[in-house]
Amino acid sequence: MQKRTLEAALRNAGVDDPVVADRLAYFGPALLKVCEVARRLPEAPLPGRERMEAALRNPAHPLLADGPVSIDPVEFEKTVREFASVLHDAAHAEGSLSDAMKAVDWTRFTTPDLVEVARTRPSDYFDRVEEAAEGDDLLHYYILPVLGYALRARLDRFASQASAAFDRTDDVTDHDRPLACPVCASLPDFASVHATPKNGNVKHLHCGTCGAHWKFERIRCASCGTSAVSDLSYVHDEADPARRLHVCKACGAATPTFFASGDLETFSPEVERLRMTGLEAAYEESRAQ
């Protein structure tokens, strides 16, 4: 995640939907904090080409499973508290909400055994967090975002380097691209389509957990993997054709997909993902009618 790109995307993310604007205002400072924390951490070396190709072909054994990124539990807890403060301030929390945020016991989620799970199997880590904090009103609004951004900061540089290597490695499609992230095995939550000088339009899936991205087939569901053209279609607002949902009738998934037409220096998948929550809400409302 590049701070300059993120700042430009946030500046240019004027939206009419007040709910989406509130999300950007709440999560934007935490995204910038990810850049700050990631920049001060040491780089983790990438494995060789053979291992990279294996991860692309078999996401059941993602790169993080080898333990390339080290995370010290004490330092991770400090990072978690940094993000807790950022989101508390972004929420303009007062009164009982502020008290509840400040009362969260972050040591429950930063024990050595949990941190070991976090650095090698992030999805399992968040499953265990949800189980431990089940019923807490702050779980989805505050606890999971704080922990998610803190872990993203620790994984971001490795995932970014791995993504660049994937792009160099995956030149020819002789296999189905993975549905799960080849870095951390989390499911992608966003897709983008960009024009390239040599290969036409190329689609990538993006992982919201570690920040990795990898090439993916244009005509294929990112959720169930079907390539049946009759099952796949795009839904978008007529006033904004660049932001679409790739809808699959086979499984019911609707993957947010951004069609980039400008400079990649102003493209942030994290910001676009937040912007498209309004389209997702409108789509779900239309289906319920």
GROMACS .gro file of C-alpha atoms in nm, residues 189-195 202-204 206 218 234 240-246 255-264 266-269 271-273 275-276 279:
model
   40
  189ASP     CA    1  -1.318  -0.913  -0.140
  190PHE     CA    2  -1.254  -0.699  -0.449
  191ALA     CA    3  -1.152  -0.718  -0.816
  192SER     CA    4  -1.005  -0.468  -1.059
  193VAL     CA    5  -0.960  -0.456  -1.436
  194HIS     CA    6  -0.675  -0.252  -1.585
  195ALA     CA    7  -0.550  -0.192  -1.936
  202VAL     CA    8  -0.609  -0.775  -1.716
  203LYS     CA    9  -0.820  -0.863  -1.414
  204HIS     CA   10  -0.684  -0.898  -1.060
  206HIS     CA   11  -0.747  -0.836  -0.423
  218ARG     CA   12  -1.214  -1.211  -1.676
  234TYR     CA   13  -2.241  -0.701  -1.434
  240ASP     CA   14  -2.088   0.524  -1.271
  241PRO     CA   15  -2.004   0.240  -1.512
  242ALA     CA   16  -1.649   0.202  -1.375
  243ARG     CA   17  -1.775   0.053  -1.049
  244ARG     CA   18  -1.966  -0.271  -1.096
  245LEU     CA   19  -2.076  -0.586  -0.923
  246HIS     CA   20  -1.986  -0.909  -1.100
  255THR     CA   21  -1.799  -0.928  -0.642
  256PRO     CA   22  -1.719  -0.552  -0.636
  257THR     CA   23  -1.515  -0.485  -0.951
  258PHE     CA   24  -1.350  -0.159  -1.051
  259PHE     CA   25  -1.270  -0.086  -1.416
  260ALA     CA   26  -0.976   0.152  -1.407
  261SER     CA   27  -0.942   0.402  -1.689
  262GLY     CA   28  -0.685   0.642  -1.545
  263ASP     CA   29  -0.345   0.650  -1.386
  264LEU     CA   30  -0.269   0.359  -1.155
  266THR     CA   31  -0.441   0.722  -0.811
  267PHE     CA   32  -0.594   0.374  -0.778
  268SER     CA   33  -0.636   0.233  -0.428
  269PRO     CA   34  -0.825  -0.097  -0.396
  271VAL     CA   35  -1.055   0.311  -0.103
  272GLU     CA   36  -1.249   0.171  -0.398
  273ARG     CA   37  -1.367  -0.119  -0.184
  275ARG     CA   38  -1.669   0.339  -0.211
  276MET     CA   39  -1.850   0.040  -0.356
  279LEU     CA   40  -2.356  -0.003  -0.471
   0.00000   0.00000   0.00000
